Coordinates of C-alpha atoms in Angstrom, one line a residue:
X478 CA 20.4 -47.9 -23.9
X479 CA 20.0 -47.6 -27.6
X480 CA 16.5 -46.6 -27.9
X481 CA 15.0 -45.3 -24.7
X482 CA 13.6 -41.7 -25.2
X483 CA 15.1 -39.0 -23.0
X484 CA 13.9 -35.5 -22.4
X485 CA 15.7 -33.3 -24.5
X486 CA 16.4 -30.6 -21.8
X487 CA 18.2 -33.0 -18.8
X488 CA 20.9 -31.0 -17.1
X489 CA 24.5 -32.6 -15.8
X490 CA 22.1 -33.7 -12.5
X491 CA 21.2 -36.8 -14.1
X492 CA 24.7 -38.0 -14.8
X493 CA 24.8 -39.4 -11.2
X494 CA 22.5 -42.6 -11.6
X495 CA 24.6 -43.8 -14.2
X496 CA 27.6 -42.9 -11.8
X497 CA 26.0 -44.8 -8.9
X498 CA 25.5 -48.1 -10.9
X499 CA 29.0 -48.0 -12.3
X500 CA 29.6 -47.3 -8.3
X501 CA 28.1 -50.5 -8.0
X502 CA 29.9 -52.8 -10.4
X503 CA 33.2 -51.2 -9.1
X504 CA 32.2 -52.5 -5.5
X505 CA 31.0 -55.9 -6.5
X506 CA 33.8 -56.7 -8.6
X507 CA 36.7 -55.5 -6.3
X508 CA 34.3 -57.3 -2.9
X509 CA 34.8 -60.9 -4.9
X510 CA 38.2 -60.4 -5.6
X511 CA 38.8 -59.6 -1.8
X512 CA 37.0 -62.2 -0.2
X513 CA 39.5 -64.5 -2.4
X514 CA 41.9 -63.7 0.5
X515 CA 39.7 -62.2 3.3
X516 CA 39.2 -64.6 6.4
X517 CA 36.1 -63.9 8.3
X518 CA 37.8 -64.8 11.7
X519 CA 38.8 -62.6 15.2
X520 CA 42.2 -64.1 15.0
X521 CA 42.9 -63.6 11.4
X522 CA 40.8 -60.8 9.7
X523 CA 42.8 -57.9 10.8
X524 CA 46.1 -60.1 9.7
X525 CA 44.3 -61.0 6.5
X526 CA 43.6 -57.8 5.7
X527 CA 47.5 -57.0 5.8
X528 CA 48.4 -59.8 3.6
X529 CA 46.0 -58.5 0.8
X530 CA 47.6 -55.1 1.2
X531 CA 51.5 -56.2 1.3
X532 CA 51.5 -60.1 -0.3
X533 CA 48.4 -60.1 -2.8
X534 CA 49.4 -58.8 -6.2
X535 CA 47.6 -55.8 -6.7
X536 CA 45.9 -56.5 -3.2
X537 CA 46.2 -52.7 -2.1
X538 CA 44.5 -51.2 -5.5
X539 CA 42.0 -53.6 -4.7
X540 CA 41.3 -53.0 -1.0
X541 CA 41.7 -49.1 -1.6
X542 CA 39.1 -49.0 -4.8
X543 CA 36.6 -50.7 -2.3
X544 CA 37.1 -48.7 0.9
X545 CA 37.0 -45.8 -1.2
X546 CA 34.5 -47.1 -3.6
X547 CA 32.4 -47.0 -0.5
X548 CA 32.7 -43.6 0.2
X549 CA 32.2 -42.5 -3.6
X550 CA 29.0 -44.7 -4.2
X551 CA 27.5 -43.0 -1.2
X552 CA 28.4 -39.5 -2.3
X553 CA 27.2 -40.3 -5.7
X554 CA 23.7 -41.8 -4.2
X555 CA 23.7 -38.6 -1.8
X556 CA 23.8 -36.3 -5.1
X557 CA 21.1 -38.4 -6.8
X558 CA 18.9 -38.0 -3.9
X559 CA 19.3 -34.6 -3.4
X560 CA 18.8 -34.4 -7.3
X561 CA 15.6 -35.9 -7.0
X562 CA 14.5 -33.7 -3.9
X563 CA 15.2 -30.5 -6.0
X564 CA 13.0 -31.5 -8.7
X565 CA 10.1 -33.2 -7.3
X566 CA 11.1 -36.8 -8.8
X567 CA 9.3 -38.2 -5.8
X568 CA 5.9 -37.2 -7.4
X569 CA 3.5 -39.1 -8.9
X570 CA 3.6 -41.0 -11.1
X571 CA 7.0 -41.8 -9.9
X572 CA 6.0 -42.7 -6.5
X573 CA 6.9 -46.2 -6.9
X574 CA 10.0 -45.9 -8.5
X575 CA 11.0 -43.3 -5.8
X576 CA 10.0 -46.2 -3.0
X577 CA 12.6 -48.4 -4.8
X578 CA 15.1 -45.9 -4.5
X579 CA 14.7 -45.6 -0.9
X580 CA 15.0 -49.2 -0.2
X581 CA 18.4 -49.2 -2.2
X582 CA 19.7 -46.6 0.0
X583 CA 18.6 -48.6 3.1
X584 CA 20.2 -51.9 1.5
X585 CA 23.2 -49.2 1.0
X586 CA 23.8 -48.4 4.5
X587 CA 23.0 -51.7 5.9
X588 CA 25.8 -52.9 3.2
X589 CA 28.4 -49.9 4.3
X590 CA 27.9 -50.7 7.8
X591 CA 28.4 -54.2 8.1
X592 CA 31.7 -54.0 5.5
X593 CA 32.9 -51.3 8.1
X594 CA 33.0 -54.2 10.8
X595 CA 34.8 -56.8 8.2
X596 CA 38.7 -55.2 8.7
X597 CA 38.1 -55.6 12.4
X598 CA 40.1 -52.5 13.7
X599 CA 39.5 -50.8 16.9
X600 CA 36.4 -48.5 15.1
X601 CA 35.2 -52.0 13.0
X602 CA 34.7 -53.6 16.6
X603 CA 33.8 -50.7 18.7
X604 CA 31.0 -49.4 16.0
X605 CA 29.8 -52.7 15.6
X606 CA 29.1 -52.9 19.3
X607 CA 27.5 -49.6 19.8
X608 CA 25.2 -49.4 16.8
X609 CA 24.0 -53.2 17.3
X610 CA 23.6 -52.3 21.1
X611 CA 20.8 -49.7 19.5
X612 CA 18.3 -52.6 19.0
X613 CA 18.1 -53.1 22.5
X614 CA 16.1 -50.5 22.8
X615 CA 13.0 -52.1 21.6
X616 CA 10.5 -53.2 23.9
X617 CA 10.5 -56.8 25.4
X618 CA 12.1 -58.6 21.9
X619 CA 14.9 -56.2 21.8
X620 CA 17.9 -58.2 23.8
X621 CA 17.0 -61.4 21.9
X622 CA 17.4 -59.6 18.6
X623 CA 20.6 -58.3 19.3
X624 CA 21.8 -61.8 20.9
X625 CA 20.5 -63.1 17.4
X626 CA 22.6 -60.5 15.5
X627 CA 25.9 -61.0 17.4
X628 CA 25.4 -65.1 17.7
X629 CA 26.0 -64.8 21.1
X630 CA 26.3 -62.2 24.0
X631 CA 28.9 -60.5 22.5
X632 CA 30.4 -59.3 19.3
X633 CA 32.6 -62.0 18.4
X634 CA 33.4 -64.7 16.3
X635 CA 29.8 -65.8 15.0
X636 CA 29.2 -61.9 14.3
X637 CA 32.2 -61.6 12.4
X638 CA 31.4 -64.6 10.2
X639 CA 27.3 -63.4 9.9
X640 CA 28.2 -60.0 8.6
X641 CA 30.6 -61.2 6.2
X642 CA 27.7 -63.4 4.7
X643 CA 25.5 -60.5 4.8
X644 CA 28.1 -58.0 3.4
X645 CA 28.9 -60.7 0.2
X646 CA 25.0 -61.1 -0.4
X647 CA 23.6 -57.5 0.2
X648 CA 25.0 -56.3 -3.2
X649 CA 23.8 -58.9 -5.2
X650 CA 20.4 -57.4 -3.8
X651 CA 21.2 -54.1 -4.1
X652 CA 21.8 -55.2 -7.9
X653 CA 18.6 -56.8 -8.4
X654 CA 16.8 -53.8 -6.8
X655 CA 18.7 -51.4 -9.2
X656 CA 17.4 -53.5 -12.2
X657 CA 13.9 -52.8 -10.9
X658 CA 14.8 -49.5 -10.2
X659 CA 16.0 -48.9 -14.1
X660 CA 13.2 -51.0 -15.2
X661 CA 10.4 -48.7 -13.5
X662 CA 12.6 -45.6 -14.9
X663 CA 12.1 -46.9 -18.1
X664 CA 8.2 -47.5 -17.9
X665 CA 7.6 -43.8 -16.3
X666 CA 9.7 -41.9 -18.5
X667 CA 12.6 -39.8 -16.6
X668 CA 11.9 -36.9 -15.2
X669 CA 13.1 -33.1 -16.3
X670 CA 14.3 -30.1 -14.7
X671 CA 11.2 -28.2 -15.7
X672 CA 8.8 -30.8 -14.1
X673 CA 7.3 -31.4 -17.5
X674 CA 5.1 -34.6 -17.8
X675 CA 6.9 -36.7 -19.6
X676 CA 4.3 -37.3 -22.5
X677 CA 4.8 -33.6 -23.1
X678 CA 8.4 -32.9 -23.5
X679 CA 10.0 -33.1 -26.6
X680 CA 12.3 -36.1 -26.5
X681 CA 15.6 -37.6 -28.2
X682 CA 17.2 -41.1 -28.1
X683 CA 19.7 -41.9 -25.3
X684 CA 22.4 -42.9 -28.1
X685 CA 23.9 -40.9 -29.4
X686 CA 23.0 -38.2 -27.7
X687 CA 23.0 -38.6 -23.9
X688 CA 25.8 -41.4 -23.3
X689 CA 28.3 -38.8 -24.5
X690 CA 27.5 -36.6 -21.4
X691 CA 27.4 -39.7 -18.9
X692 CA 30.5 -40.7 -20.3
X693 CA 32.4 -37.2 -19.6
X694 CA 31.3 -37.6 -16.1
X695 CA 32.3 -40.7 -16.1
X696 CA 36.2 -39.3 -16.4
X697 CA 35.5 -36.6 -14.2
X698 CA 34.3 -39.3 -11.3
X699 CA 37.3 -41.5 -12.2
X700 CA 40.1 -38.4 -11.6
X701 CA 38.1 -37.5 -8.6
X702 CA 38.7 -41.5 -7.3
X703 CA 41.8 -41.8 -8.4
X704 CA 42.8 -39.2 -5.9
X705 CA 41.7 -41.0 -3.0
X706 CA 43.1 -44.3 -4.4
X707 CA 46.4 -43.4 -5.3
X708 CA 47.4 -40.1 -3.7
X709 CA 45.0 -40.2 -0.4
X710 CA 43.9 -43.7 0.0
X711 CA 43.3 -43.5 4.5
X712 CA 42.1 -39.9 4.5
X713 CA 38.4 -40.9 4.7
X714 CA 39.0 -43.7 7.4
X715 CA 39.4 -43.5 10.8
X716 CA 43.0 -43.6 12.5
X717 CA 41.7 -46.2 15.1
X718 CA 40.6 -48.3 12.4
X719 CA 44.3 -49.5 11.8
X720 CA 44.6 -51.0 14.8
X721 CA 43.4 -54.5 15.7
X722 CA 40.0 -54.7 17.4
X723 CA 40.6 -55.0 21.3
X724 CA 37.5 -55.8 23.6
X725 CA 39.9 -54.5 26.3
X726 CA 40.3 -50.7 25.1
X727 CA 37.6 -48.4 24.3
X728 CA 38.5 -45.9 22.0
X729 CA 38.3 -41.9 23.1
X730 CA 36.0 -41.4 20.4
X731 CA 33.3 -43.8 18.6
X732 CA 32.4 -42.5 15.3
X733 CA 31.1 -44.2 12.1
X734 CA 32.3 -43.5 8.6
X735 CA 31.5 -39.8 7.3
X736 CA 28.4 -41.0 5.6
X737 CA 26.4 -42.3 8.3
X738 CA 27.6 -39.1 10.6
X739 CA 24.5 -36.7 9.6
X740 CA 22.4 -39.9 11.2
X741 CA 24.6 -40.6 14.1
X742 CA 24.3 -36.9 14.7
X743 CA 20.3 -37.2 14.8
X744 CA 20.8 -40.6 16.9
X745 CA 22.7 -38.6 19.7
X746 CA 20.5 -35.5 19.5
X747 CA 17.9 -37.5 21.4
X748 CA 18.6 -38.2 24.9
X749 CA 16.5 -41.1 25.2
X750 CA 18.0 -44.5 23.9
X751 CA 14.7 -45.5 22.2
X752 CA 13.7 -41.9 20.9
X753 CA 17.0 -41.9 19.6
X754 CA 17.1 -45.4 17.4
X755 CA 13.4 -44.1 16.1
X756 CA 14.7 -40.8 15.0
X757 CA 17.6 -42.1 13.1
X758 CA 15.7 -44.7 11.2
X759 CA 12.7 -42.6 10.6
X760 CA 15.2 -39.9 9.4
X761 CA 15.9 -42.3 5.9
X762 CA 12.4 -44.0 6.6
X763 CA 10.9 -40.6 6.3
X764 CA 12.2 -40.5 2.5
X765 CA 9.8 -42.9 1.5
X766 CA 6.8 -40.7 2.5
X767 CA 7.7 -37.9 0.5
X768 CA 5.3 -38.8 -2.4
X769 CA 2.5 -37.9 0.5
X770 CA 4.1 -35.2 2.1
X771 CA 4.7 -32.6 -0.7
X772 CA 1.1 -31.2 -1.2
X773 CA 2.5 -28.8 -3.7
X774 CA 0.8 -29.1 -7.9
X775 CA 4.4 -27.8 -9.3
X776 CA 7.0 -30.2 -9.4
X777 CA 10.1 -28.9 -10.4
X778 CA 11.8 -26.0 -7.5
X779 CA 12.6 -24.0 -10.9
X780 CA 9.3 -22.7 -10.3
X781 CA 9.5 -22.6 -6.6
X782 CA 11.3 -20.0 -5.4
X783 CA 10.3 -20.2 -1.8
X784 CA 11.3 -24.0 -1.9
X785 CA 14.6 -23.4 -3.1
X786 CA 15.8 -21.5 0.0
X787 CA 14.2 -23.7 2.3
X788 CA 16.1 -26.6 0.0
X789 CA 19.6 -25.3 0.2
X790 CA 19.1 -24.8 4.0
X791 CA 18.2 -28.4 4.1
X792 CA 21.1 -29.4 2.6
X793 CA 23.5 -26.8 4.7
X794 CA 21.6 -28.8 7.7
X795 CA 22.7 -32.3 6.6
X796 CA 26.3 -31.0 6.1
X797 CA 26.2 -29.2 9.7
X798 CA 24.8 -32.5 11.2
X799 CA 27.8 -34.4 9.5
X800 CA 30.0 -32.4 11.2
X801 CA 28.1 -32.7 14.7
X802 CA 28.5 -36.4 14.4
X803 CA 31.7 -36.6 14.4
X804 CA 32.2 -34.1 17.2
X805 CA 32.4 -34.9 20.9
X806 CA 29.0 -35.4 23.0
X807 CA 29.5 -32.3 24.8
X808 CA 28.3 -28.5 25.0
X809 CA 27.5 -26.8 22.5
X810 CA 27.7 -29.4 19.9
X811 CA 24.8 -31.5 21.7
X812 CA 22.4 -28.4 21.8
X813 CA 23.0 -27.4 18.1
X814 CA 22.7 -31.2 17.0
X815 CA 19.4 -30.9 18.5
X816 CA 18.1 -27.8 16.5
X817 CA 19.4 -29.1 13.1
X818 CA 17.4 -32.3 14.1
X819 CA 14.8 -30.3 14.7
X820 CA 15.0 -28.6 11.2
X821 CA 15.9 -31.7 9.5
X822 CA 12.3 -33.4 10.2
X823 CA 10.7 -30.2 10.0
X824 CA 11.5 -29.9 6.3
X825 CA 9.6 -33.1 5.6
X826 CA 6.6 -32.9 8.1
X827 CA 6.2 -29.1 8.1
X828 CA 7.7 -26.9 5.6
X829 CA 7.0 -29.1 2.3
X830 CA 3.5 -29.7 3.0
X831 CA 3.0 -26.0 4.2
X832 CA 4.7 -24.6 1.1
X833 CA 2.7 -27.1 -1.1
X834 CA -0.7 -25.2 0.5
X835 CA 0.8 -21.6 0.5
X836 CA 1.6 -22.1 -3.1
X837 CA -2.3 -23.1 -3.8
X838 CA -3.7 -20.3 -1.8
X839 CA -1.3 -17.9 -3.5
X840 CA -2.2 -19.2 -6.8
X841 CA -5.4 -19.0 -6.2
X842 CA -5.7 -15.5 -5.1
X843 CA -3.6 -14.3 -7.9
X844 CA -6.1 -16.1 -10.3
X845 CA -9.2 -14.8 -8.7
X846 CA -7.5 -11.1 -8.9
X847 CA -6.2 -11.7 -12.3
X848 CA -10.0 -12.1 -13.5

């Protein structure tokens, strides 16, 4: 923290990695205290959450910090990933560093999903039923895996106990992966907005120059976080999740939390169940292949005007996928979702490799004409 040589030209987009670490700390601390009062049993889980809200001293604060902290954690992480995509932070020699980040992201998604089940509201129960049922699409062994996940033949008490145990364990696995991520970042050195090799850019020590920027951004983040915790704590949740889970009553429209909606939209855009599952998991796993898919010799989009346009189209595509994920499964939303899903995968599989090759051709043509 003190002596780390930091590129002198880092901008504010490099603050979100530190913010993500702060969010992880908040989630672990509030989660530990919530676990002291939570009861992982289908008959008492919902009531224990109400007990935390009403009877535990500052239990409402712990619960709202934890619930909204998950949204803030994913929001900060999405911006952190977008920054990596824009500035080419996945290119050599940071491929391993990027891969660790993708693993952290997958662990976060899994932790957030099983955590959403624990309050045992209507959306918790039916969300768990729908998402875990997707595994049954795997040929031959799918049904057996689902029954193993459930601990029986439906989402019930055994499922809740397993999810609670995993939800308590996984954040510490995330913390270990984050330490490895930071260690690898320090070994390779930070990327920078110009994409210059770390050995060729001027550097200063992290302290006292850059911790001030992180500290300032922390207070800005705290203001946003405080708004949701104190003034609008339930706006990011679904109304049906404030009703106790009832296996006999299916909600009119089952949707996950907002941070899952883009991937949920990709899942729904494929009419085949197995194809939808593969597309959903592939939309996350494809991030790990970026060091291989990008053929450009230029790291930063600062020097890639064509890529900048496609990148912002990609960001708009993801936001629209999030909107589609919350819409009913009917026309025209299904068709729009399919078109958006096509562009999502085309960005990684066609546009990025194609732009790199096009840039090479244009560069060689420019050099030959200059001679």
